[in-house]
XYZ file of C-alpha atoms in Angstrom:
620
model
C 95.457 -46.936 -46.115
C 96.873 -50.394 -45.599
C 95.978 -53.473 -43.555
C 97.575 -53.144 -40.062
C 98.750 -56.097 -38.355
C 99.546 -56.467 -34.521
C 103.099 -56.996 -35.013
C 103.497 -53.799 -36.442
C 105.257 -51.285 -34.004
C 103.239 -48.195 -35.486
C 100.057 -50.456 -35.020
C 100.671 -51.046 -31.339
C 101.884 -47.343 -30.485
C 98.375 -46.497 -32.026
C 96.352 -49.186 -30.483
C 97.661 -48.612 -26.987
C 97.976 -44.704 -26.970
C 96.747 -42.649 -23.940
C 98.731 -39.507 -24.888
C 95.694 -37.303 -24.230
C 95.385 -38.575 -20.716
C 98.883 -38.380 -20.012
C 99.137 -34.669 -21.108
C 96.625 -33.823 -18.219
C 97.297 -36.747 -15.908
C 98.002 -34.299 -12.971
C 94.415 -33.095 -13.202
C 92.652 -36.526 -13.543
C 91.649 -36.534 -10.031
C 89.060 -34.108 -10.972
C 87.640 -36.557 -13.711
C 87.736 -39.709 -11.460
C 88.843 -41.608 -8.520
C 91.705 -43.907 -8.170
C 89.659 -47.006 -7.601
C 88.694 -49.840 -9.848
C 85.680 -49.799 -12.314
C 82.581 -51.184 -11.275
C 81.192 -54.287 -12.740
C 79.258 -54.635 -16.075
C 76.039 -55.416 -14.181
C 76.290 -52.251 -12.051
C 76.603 -50.250 -15.020
C 73.398 -51.523 -16.364
C 71.835 -50.816 -12.706
C 72.957 -47.211 -13.382
C 71.166 -47.349 -16.578
C 74.327 -46.708 -18.591
C 74.417 -47.859 -22.225
C 77.645 -49.842 -22.981
C 78.990 -48.281 -26.228
C 81.818 -49.968 -28.107
C 84.982 -47.856 -29.046
C 88.322 -48.839 -30.375
C 90.299 -45.959 -28.871
C 92.384 -46.824 -25.610
C 92.263 -43.212 -24.301
C 88.297 -43.450 -24.291
C 88.210 -46.722 -22.369
C 86.100 -46.480 -19.196
C 84.941 -42.870 -19.923
C 81.413 -42.217 -19.276
C 78.589 -39.632 -19.749
C 74.900 -39.358 -18.951
C 73.357 -42.772 -20.104
C 76.637 -44.264 -21.665
C 79.852 -45.592 -20.845
C 82.630 -46.376 -23.544
C 84.451 -49.511 -23.312
C 87.173 -51.014 -25.733
C 86.560 -54.829 -26.612
C 89.688 -57.093 -25.740
C 91.547 -57.774 -28.807
C 92.112 -61.484 -29.473
C 95.958 -61.228 -29.798
C 95.893 -59.992 -26.199
C 94.707 -63.363 -24.767
C 97.861 -65.039 -26.661
C 101.025 -65.899 -24.716
C 102.948 -65.899 -27.942
C 101.961 -62.354 -28.645
C 102.750 -61.181 -25.235
C 106.412 -62.915 -25.517
C 107.202 -62.013 -29.166
C 105.999 -58.445 -29.379
C 105.495 -57.153 -25.877
C 108.823 -58.033 -24.498
C 111.933 -56.034 -24.491
C 114.960 -57.166 -26.136
C 118.188 -57.939 -24.317
C 119.875 -54.796 -25.724
C 117.159 -52.369 -24.737
C 118.218 -49.476 -22.604
C 114.807 -49.455 -21.066
C 115.029 -48.697 -17.115
C 118.033 -46.951 -17.148
C 118.236 -43.592 -15.137
C 118.380 -40.470 -17.529
C 118.130 -37.982 -14.510
C 117.699 -38.163 -10.934
C 113.987 -38.693 -10.987
C 112.814 -40.387 -14.315
C 113.720 -43.302 -16.053
C 113.812 -44.053 -20.025
C 111.029 -46.244 -21.175
C 110.979 -47.925 -24.573
C 107.649 -47.841 -26.859
C 107.557 -51.772 -26.014
C 107.536 -51.361 -22.526
C 104.957 -48.708 -22.411
C 102.527 -50.534 -24.597
C 103.050 -53.601 -22.360
C 102.284 -51.510 -19.494
C 99.042 -49.901 -20.968
C 98.013 -53.618 -22.166
C 98.281 -54.934 -18.787
C 96.360 -52.017 -16.960
C 93.605 -52.530 -19.715
C 93.386 -56.369 -18.990
C 93.128 -55.562 -15.118
C 90.372 -53.177 -15.797
C 88.329 -56.112 -17.392
C 89.104 -58.168 -14.133
C 87.130 -55.632 -12.361
C 84.367 -55.152 -15.090
C 83.875 -59.147 -15.061
C 83.783 -59.814 -11.601
C 80.800 -62.090 -11.719
C 79.526 -64.904 -14.279
C 76.807 -62.547 -15.235
C 79.324 -59.764 -16.227
C 80.790 -62.397 -18.134
C 77.690 -63.233 -20.147
C 76.880 -59.378 -20.554
C 80.427 -58.749 -22.180
C 80.019 -61.699 -24.509
C 76.426 -60.703 -25.689
C 77.732 -56.806 -25.962
C 80.769 -58.083 -28.290
C 83.460 -57.123 -25.615
C 85.193 -60.646 -25.850
C 86.504 -62.205 -29.005
C 83.689 -63.364 -31.182
C 85.641 -65.359 -33.885
C 86.946 -68.849 -33.435
C 86.667 -70.536 -30.115
C 85.048 -68.414 -27.474
C 86.510 -68.469 -24.018
C 84.536 -69.772 -21.188
C 83.689 -68.609 -17.735
C 86.098 -71.320 -16.183
C 88.964 -70.191 -18.703
C 88.353 -66.548 -17.765
C 88.878 -67.428 -14.071
C 92.316 -69.027 -14.933
C 93.394 -66.007 -17.020
C 92.275 -63.547 -14.056
C 94.756 -65.704 -11.709
C 97.422 -65.291 -14.225
C 97.006 -61.353 -14.597
C 96.600 -60.805 -10.953
C 99.538 -60.185 -8.918
C 100.515 -58.965 -5.267
C 102.033 -55.792 -6.979
C 99.740 -55.519 -9.407
C 99.933 -51.552 -9.693
C 103.772 -51.752 -10.030
C 103.701 -52.826 -13.807
C 100.731 -50.952 -15.288
C 100.345 -47.639 -16.755
C 99.587 -44.873 -14.315
C 96.261 -43.853 -16.413
C 94.929 -47.259 -15.206
C 95.489 -46.097 -11.460
C 92.221 -44.327 -12.293
C 88.915 -46.217 -13.154
C 85.758 -44.414 -14.628
C 86.453 -40.917 -15.926
C 83.670 -38.361 -16.491
C 83.586 -37.011 -19.795
C 82.104 -33.736 -18.864
C 85.121 -32.976 -16.633
C 87.579 -34.272 -19.065
C 86.149 -31.608 -21.499
C 86.420 -28.972 -18.955
C 90.023 -29.779 -18.119
C 90.772 -29.930 -21.922
C 89.254 -26.493 -22.313
C 91.018 -24.847 -19.488
C 94.490 -26.674 -20.216
C 94.479 -27.416 -24.040
C 92.033 -24.944 -25.221
C 89.841 -27.487 -26.957
C 87.801 -30.572 -26.033
C 88.200 -34.261 -25.044
C 85.420 -35.469 -27.080
C 83.314 -32.920 -29.032
C 79.700 -33.609 -28.272
C 78.366 -31.021 -30.693
C 77.667 -33.008 -33.944
C 76.717 -29.545 -35.806
C 76.623 -25.937 -35.074
C 72.769 -26.034 -34.283
C 73.371 -28.073 -31.267
C 76.239 -25.961 -30.128
C 73.875 -23.174 -30.252
C 71.120 -25.168 -28.399
C 73.368 -25.857 -25.551
C 74.561 -22.123 -24.984
C 71.278 -20.829 -25.450
C 69.739 -23.206 -22.752
C 71.700 -21.637 -19.952
C 71.187 -18.208 -21.279
C 67.421 -18.607 -21.232
C 67.486 -20.164 -17.791
C 69.523 -17.013 -16.432
C 67.094 -14.673 -18.336
C 64.444 -16.419 -16.269
C 65.946 -16.091 -13.116
C 66.703 -12.221 -13.814
C 62.777 -11.792 -14.725
C 62.094 -13.332 -11.320
C 64.310 -11.064 -9.452
C 63.209 -8.130 -11.261
C 59.522 -9.064 -10.343
C 60.423 -9.329 -6.752
C 62.082 -6.024 -6.652
C 59.053 -4.389 -8.439
C 56.947 -5.622 -5.488
C 59.627 -4.445 -3.035
C 59.374 -1.048 -4.313
C 55.707 -0.923 -3.871
C 56.080 -1.423 0.060
C 56.397 1.262 2.149
C 59.542 -0.192 3.979
C 61.494 -0.283 1.014
C 60.599 2.632 -0.794
C 62.762 4.742 1.401
C 65.739 2.403 1.555
C 68.588 4.084 -0.503
C 70.683 0.802 -0.740
C 67.516 -1.076 -2.157
C 66.849 1.615 -4.761
C 70.794 1.667 -5.606
C 70.542 -2.169 -5.831
C 67.368 -2.073 -8.007
C 68.955 0.308 -10.270
C 72.153 -1.605 -10.801
C 70.564 -5.030 -11.283
C 67.999 -3.287 -13.871
C 70.866 -2.270 -15.837
C 72.364 -5.655 -15.735
C 69.346 -7.165 -16.685
C 69.143 -4.974 -19.876
C 72.988 -5.466 -20.873
C 73.716 -8.948 -19.278
C 71.590 -10.968 -21.825
C 72.846 -8.846 -24.774
C 76.473 -9.239 -23.880
C 76.176 -12.898 -23.439
C 74.358 -13.467 -26.713
C 77.205 -11.442 -28.334
C 79.711 -13.675 -26.638
C 77.963 -16.725 -27.856
C 78.041 -15.515 -31.479
C 81.800 -14.592 -31.111
C 82.433 -18.265 -29.730
C 80.465 -19.513 -32.516
C 82.373 -17.456 -35.225
C 85.722 -18.434 -33.591
C 84.396 -22.148 -33.652
C 83.653 -21.965 -37.257
C 86.956 -20.196 -38.195
C 88.997 -22.963 -36.252
C 87.195 -25.697 -37.903
C 87.575 -24.290 -41.444
C 91.295 -23.778 -40.941
C 91.509 -27.521 -39.526
C 89.597 -28.616 -42.356
C 91.942 -27.103 -44.919
C 95.247 -28.371 -43.134
C 93.999 -31.844 -42.871
C 92.729 -31.907 -46.376
C 96.186 -30.569 -47.574
C 98.021 -33.213 -45.454
C 95.724 -36.138 -46.857
C 96.233 -35.135 -50.345
C 100.009 -34.838 -50.168
C 99.931 -38.395 -48.496
C 97.912 -39.529 -51.519
C 100.395 -38.128 -53.864
C 103.409 -39.568 -52.013
C 102.264 -43.029 -51.574
C 100.243 -43.250 -55.063
C 102.613 -41.225 -57.274
C 104.764 -44.324 -58.292
C 101.843 -46.170 -59.560
C 99.771 -43.083 -61.023
C 98.378 -43.551 -64.446
C 96.696 -40.985 -66.675
C 92.820 -41.016 -67.489
C 93.818 -41.765 -71.104
C 96.145 -44.456 -70.414
C 93.113 -46.234 -68.233
C 90.581 -45.789 -71.111
C 93.225 -47.208 -73.543
C 93.597 -50.219 -71.367
C 89.753 -50.510 -71.235
C 89.654 -50.228 -74.968
C 92.106 -53.089 -75.426
C 90.399 -55.237 -72.960
C 86.982 -54.774 -74.774
C 88.404 -55.564 -78.390
C 90.057 -58.630 -76.914
C 86.750 -59.766 -75.378
C 85.147 -58.908 -78.801
C 87.536 -61.230 -80.584
C 86.900 -64.040 -78.293
C 83.225 -63.465 -78.131
C 82.391 -65.647 -81.301
C 83.927 -68.875 -80.461
C 82.517 -68.943 -76.865
C 79.000 -70.020 -75.858
C 76.651 -67.241 -74.777
C 77.214 -66.248 -71.103
C 80.778 -67.240 -71.287
C 82.355 -63.871 -72.081
C 80.589 -62.280 -69.247
C 81.653 -64.834 -66.944
C 85.261 -64.491 -67.926
C 85.168 -60.780 -67.597
C 84.024 -61.120 -64.184
C 87.065 -63.304 -63.225
C 90.136 -61.306 -62.033
C 93.127 -61.302 -64.292
C 96.766 -61.820 -63.366
C 98.464 -58.544 -62.313
C 101.487 -57.718 -64.759
C 104.871 -56.863 -63.321
C 105.442 -53.175 -62.699
C 108.762 -51.599 -62.705
C 107.575 -49.031 -60.486
C 106.261 -49.236 -56.756
C 102.729 -50.650 -56.695
C 99.731 -48.751 -55.673
C 98.757 -48.936 -52.127
C 95.084 -49.992 -52.923
C 96.556 -52.825 -55.179
C 98.831 -53.922 -52.407
C 95.316 -54.228 -50.140
C 93.509 -56.050 -52.782
C 96.358 -58.500 -53.546
C 96.975 -59.232 -49.770
C 93.365 -59.871 -49.031
C 92.992 -62.197 -52.021
C 92.991 -65.921 -50.783
C 92.770 -67.710 -54.121
C 95.390 -67.856 -56.827
C 95.539 -65.692 -59.760
C 93.401 -67.128 -62.793
C 95.299 -68.031 -65.887
C 94.773 -66.259 -69.069
C 93.992 -69.544 -71.004
C 90.701 -69.905 -72.270
C 88.365 -72.606 -70.771
C 86.867 -75.108 -73.324
C 83.439 -74.545 -74.372
C 81.099 -76.674 -72.411
C 77.639 -76.210 -73.924
C 74.900 -76.641 -71.223
C 71.987 -78.880 -71.381
C 68.836 -77.401 -73.081
C 66.806 -78.836 -70.121
C 68.600 -76.765 -67.699
C 68.284 -73.342 -69.435
C 64.973 -71.792 -69.664
C 64.081 -68.204 -71.398
C 63.547 -65.460 -68.864
C 62.090 -62.010 -69.853
C 63.995 -58.970 -68.938
C 63.941 -58.458 -65.182
C 63.161 -55.098 -64.065
C 62.562 -53.599 -60.742
C 58.759 -53.453 -59.694
C 56.980 -53.096 -56.653
C 55.295 -56.098 -54.719
C 51.865 -56.740 -55.229
C 49.354 -56.207 -52.243
C 48.890 -59.919 -51.412
C 52.561 -60.518 -51.337
C 53.249 -57.214 -49.194
C 50.566 -58.368 -46.843
C 52.454 -61.647 -46.153
C 55.505 -59.505 -45.177
C 53.601 -57.364 -42.599
C 53.675 -58.138 -38.838
C 50.558 -57.462 -36.470
C 51.806 -54.074 -35.402
C 52.896 -53.087 -39.037
C 49.533 -53.937 -40.378
C 47.668 -52.277 -37.559
C 49.665 -49.002 -38.335
C 48.428 -49.384 -42.062
C 44.871 -50.088 -41.219
C 44.994 -46.978 -38.749
C 46.372 -44.718 -41.369
C 43.750 -45.696 -44.065
C 40.956 -45.295 -41.416
C 42.239 -41.781 -40.600
C 42.201 -40.624 -44.268
C 38.969 -42.198 -45.372
C 35.810 -42.283 -43.364
C 34.362 -44.917 -45.708
C 37.113 -47.362 -45.207
C 36.511 -46.916 -41.510
C 32.853 -48.182 -41.804
C 33.909 -50.978 -44.091
C 36.798 -52.211 -41.349
C 34.210 -52.313 -38.613
C 31.547 -54.083 -40.860
C 34.113 -56.825 -42.323
C 36.134 -57.505 -38.790
C 34.909 -60.296 -37.022
C 33.470 -59.625 -33.511
C 36.032 -59.469 -30.798
C 36.096 -62.389 -28.312
C 36.274 -61.996 -24.624
C 39.529 -63.855 -24.352
C 41.185 -61.434 -27.077
C 40.039 -58.481 -25.417
C 40.794 -59.600 -21.876
C 44.456 -60.606 -23.209
C 44.717 -57.152 -24.661
C 43.872 -55.362 -21.353
C 46.295 -57.659 -19.659
C 48.901 -56.503 -21.953
C 48.312 -52.877 -21.141
C 48.505 -54.084 -17.461
C 51.724 -55.739 -18.012
C 53.311 -52.675 -19.543
C 51.940 -50.650 -16.428
C 53.907 -53.009 -13.955
C 56.990 -53.085 -16.407
C 57.125 -49.544 -16.331
C 57.617 -49.167 -12.647
C 61.210 -48.033 -11.757
C 63.514 -49.594 -9.210
C 62.417 -47.833 -6.145
C 61.814 -49.397 -2.796
C 58.397 -47.652 -2.342
C 56.280 -48.504 -5.364
C 53.447 -46.113 -3.880
C 55.565 -42.889 -4.113
C 54.761 -39.869 -6.433
C 58.005 -40.488 -8.236
C 56.685 -44.061 -9.399
C 53.325 -42.647 -10.437
C 54.866 -39.772 -12.510
C 56.887 -42.537 -14.116
C 54.102 -44.852 -14.979
C 51.491 -42.249 -15.783
C 51.205 -42.742 -19.534
C 50.912 -46.524 -19.077
C 48.312 -45.753 -16.077
C 46.173 -43.464 -18.563
C 46.526 -45.814 -21.280
C 44.928 -48.711 -19.368
C 42.020 -46.769 -17.914
C 41.267 -45.437 -21.528
C 41.288 -49.007 -22.830
C 38.963 -49.980 -19.948
C 36.480 -47.246 -20.495
C 36.638 -48.076 -24.641
C 36.111 -51.815 -24.524
C 33.526 -51.865 -21.697
C 30.500 -50.565 -23.622
C 30.978 -52.921 -26.528
C 30.079 -55.860 -24.159
C 26.943 -54.173 -22.702
C 23.366 -54.218 -23.608
C 21.977 -53.637 -26.346
C 25.127 -53.961 -28.202
C 25.860 -57.312 -26.377
C 22.619 -59.552 -26.504
C 23.910 -62.453 -24.525
C 23.904 -61.581 -20.733
C 26.444 -64.538 -19.905
C 29.032 -62.835 -22.482
C 28.644 -59.522 -20.647
C 28.989 -61.009 -16.971
C 31.844 -63.215 -18.073
C 33.700 -59.996 -19.398
C 32.965 -57.890 -16.398
C 34.220 -60.509 -14.253
C 37.439 -60.448 -15.997
C 37.691 -56.762 -15.981
C 37.084 -56.301 -12.513
C 39.939 -58.649 -11.697
C 42.211 -56.291 -13.629
C 40.824 -53.306 -11.675
C 41.554 -55.182 -8.380
C 45.061 -55.502 -9.333
C 45.398 -51.642 -10.003
C 48.197 -50.296 -7.702
C 47.274 -48.006 -4.823
C 49.224 -44.889 -4.502
C 50.384 -43.113 -1.324
C 48.787 -39.676 -2.375
C 45.079 -40.040 -1.969
C 44.359 -37.930 -5.025
C 46.095 -40.405 -7.263
C 43.563 -43.019 -6.139
C 40.409 -41.115 -7.610
C 40.732 -42.768 -10.972
C 40.823 -46.276 -9.740
C 37.660 -45.611 -7.362
C 36.041 -43.825 -10.446
C 36.845 -47.217 -12.289
C 35.269 -49.077 -9.614
C 32.208 -47.057 -9.833
C 31.826 -47.329 -13.701
C 32.266 -51.000 -13.609
C 29.546 -51.233 -10.629
C 27.182 -49.500 -13.047
C 27.954 -51.723 -15.844
C 27.194 -54.622 -13.497
C 24.020 -53.146 -12.566
C 22.917 -52.685 -16.329
C 23.651 -56.135 -17.044
C 21.946 -57.697 -14.103
C 18.893 -55.719 -14.903
C 18.678 -56.781 -18.554
C 19.346 -60.417 -17.210
C 16.472 -60.100 -14.813
C 14.053 -59.332 -17.549
C 14.899 -62.656 -19.407
C 13.395 -65.654 -17.603
C 13.008 -64.128 -14.426
C 16.714 -63.823 -13.869
C 17.239 -67.699 -13.740
C 20.608 -67.456 -15.381
C 22.008 -65.412 -12.729
C 21.600 -68.582 -10.572
C 24.232 -70.331 -12.523
C 28.058 -69.875 -12.483
C 28.271 -68.863 -8.969
C 27.481 -65.125 -9.946
C 26.439 -64.120 -6.238
C 29.558 -65.510 -4.633
C 31.728 -63.819 -7.330
C 30.131 -60.378 -7.177
C 30.118 -60.599 -3.323
C 34.192 -61.204 -3.566
C 34.218 -58.289 -5.915
C 32.362 -56.078 -3.619
C 34.705 -56.986 -0.564
C 37.852 -56.460 -2.624
C 36.671 -53.124 -3.812
C 36.025 -51.785 -0.188
C 32.292 -51.724 -0.782
C 32.448 -49.562 -4.013
C 30.551 -52.234 -5.771
C 27.725 -52.302 -3.356
C 24.852 -51.172 -5.692
C 25.774 -53.947 -8.105
C 25.699 -56.722 -5.515
C 22.292 -55.463 -4.180
C 20.865 -55.513 -7.624
C 22.021 -58.946 -7.808
C 20.652 -59.930 -4.578
C 17.047 -58.224 -5.466
C 17.098 -60.203 -9.013
C 17.730 -63.508 -6.986
C 15.720 -62.960 -3.962
C 12.601 -65.005 -5.149
C 14.935 -67.869 -6.251
C 16.522 -68.206 -2.841
C 15.293 -71.067 -0.337
C 16.336 -68.829 2.651
C 14.646 -65.617 1.797
C 14.095 -63.216 4.150
C 11.038 -62.105 6.043
C 10.396 -59.252 3.687
C 10.805 -61.634 0.617
C 8.143 -64.131 2.298
C 5.615 -61.259 2.325
C 6.126 -60.771 -1.419
C 5.802 -64.521 -2.226
C 2.487 -64.396 -3.746
C 3.323 -61.685 -6.170
C 6.490 -64.086 -7.187
C 4.124 -66.811 -7.495
C 2.120 -64.663 -9.816
C 5.438 -63.965 -11.870
C 6.235 -67.669 -11.966
C 2.786 -68.413 -13.030
C 3.004 -65.948 -15.753
C 6.336 -67.365 -16.841
C 5.025 -70.864 -17.230
C 1.705 -69.748 -18.985
C 3.676 -67.505 -21.469
C 1.876 -64.253 -20.590
C 4.596 -62.524 -18.575
C 4.953 -58.946 -19.735
C 1.426 -58.552 -21.093
C -0.804 -55.611 -20.000
C -3.337 -57.521 -17.613
C -6.021 -54.749 -18.009
C -5.878 -54.589 -21.725
C -4.597 -57.835 -22.704
C -1.854 -56.393 -25.016
C 0.825 -58.623 -26.521
C 4.136 -58.696 -24.672
C 6.874 -56.269 -25.862
C 9.564 -59.070 -25.913
C 10.251 -62.597 -25.294
C 11.352 -64.205 -22.258
C 13.579 -67.093 -22.016
C 12.587 -70.048 -24.309
C 8.964 -69.376 -23.908
């Protein structure tokens, strides 16, 4: 392990290696098209997640829901780097004919062609300013130091683009996006391996293989059922060909899944064996490399312990003359490395190279006692959990809601206490929650030109059901007798009815039944509240706030599904209207009696027995 630099030739060869694609280049037409890659915003339209990779041969490889992209290294945007490290020397034999059909190509020119092709893929990926913003947010552009702007990127593209742009780039970049599944198939047939192993463990391998076996078994079962039905018919009972086919397929149905399952187990055993051997070989190579690079600086465990003992003794001799805390601080400081006659350890090289500060001298610093006022005695600090008050301060709304839901589900007494101690929900908060359910419903709609299609309904069905369930749960809370104020109930029903109006309509009539049922239920709720308000003050409060006009508009927008509620409101307001109908005029004496009873305070009494009223009306 060592720190690599862009100036190292081995690093450049590893950084710009596309050997795996070179090995199967003649089959790449099966994995992709020789066209530039599509821009980044189009990749998001295709619902592909941008996954960062540092391997050049994985750049522009895509699979379902993902596309792998290599970020642009900062040194590739430096002209100095191109002139000093990606330019062939004068004495280079690059380009000379080795035979009639091929030319020699040095490593520098190969890296240069790959780097040019890599940058020109980004010319296509960042075609718009929105693509440039996406690349910067996803970390595809250099993030340290001064970041490039869109104007600077346009200038850079002009320098990279050339009329003969494909003459100097590597042939891999003649192709754009490559499909991972087809690359795996090519490698399985040509190299007897996989381009990228998509199975993280053996269980996933078995799951994928048994999936297609289960599908095949289901198809076999369907065919056998059809053959059994055919054998029961008179036309096919006497057919020798059908009888022979049924016999052969029955034997295949018995033996086929068994043979396929056995082959899957054999493939699993082969895979386990290959992985075991590969692990043994790589482990042996790794340990040999460790011994070869670190053998010159190896020290025995006894030597390390002796050095540690000597350091402790030295710290003990100086501890008496130093103030408290100084010895611990000096032990934490790095000491100067002694000169070694043997080659240093690789890890030591890394640590020394990464250090940006000079070595600390062995000279002991003079004792500088701290003022007593700046020090205070502290108890021994040990780990302990937070108190409930501090823990609640860190919880957000969703976390607190989850904790309360868990407590209520485990203890019924806690549920009653929460209901008793919680403040009564207001209309504004309740309607805001319902609007959030509605916003989630609308945000779940896919990019489909027909929002009324069955496909859209299937995609938003969970959010659709969640909104309807929330309406059904919240509405009874604002109805009498749980809600005593009719004005509160009417205001809530007005807001909820607006939400029901905004619910989408579907092309399939049966999907609209839920919305129609919602209209009928909310109409019944309006009717209950209007009847209760009519008993109080003769329905005088229904005259205010324009409830007649609001309910009339609701009835029209619902297509007449709220007709019962509107008629109930008109019946309650009939005696208060100046322009009453003829039928209302006939009942005028009865209405006058009601008004007289209201003013005298005898409304609701039994006129024959003069019993006390069962309830108060209005302010009387």
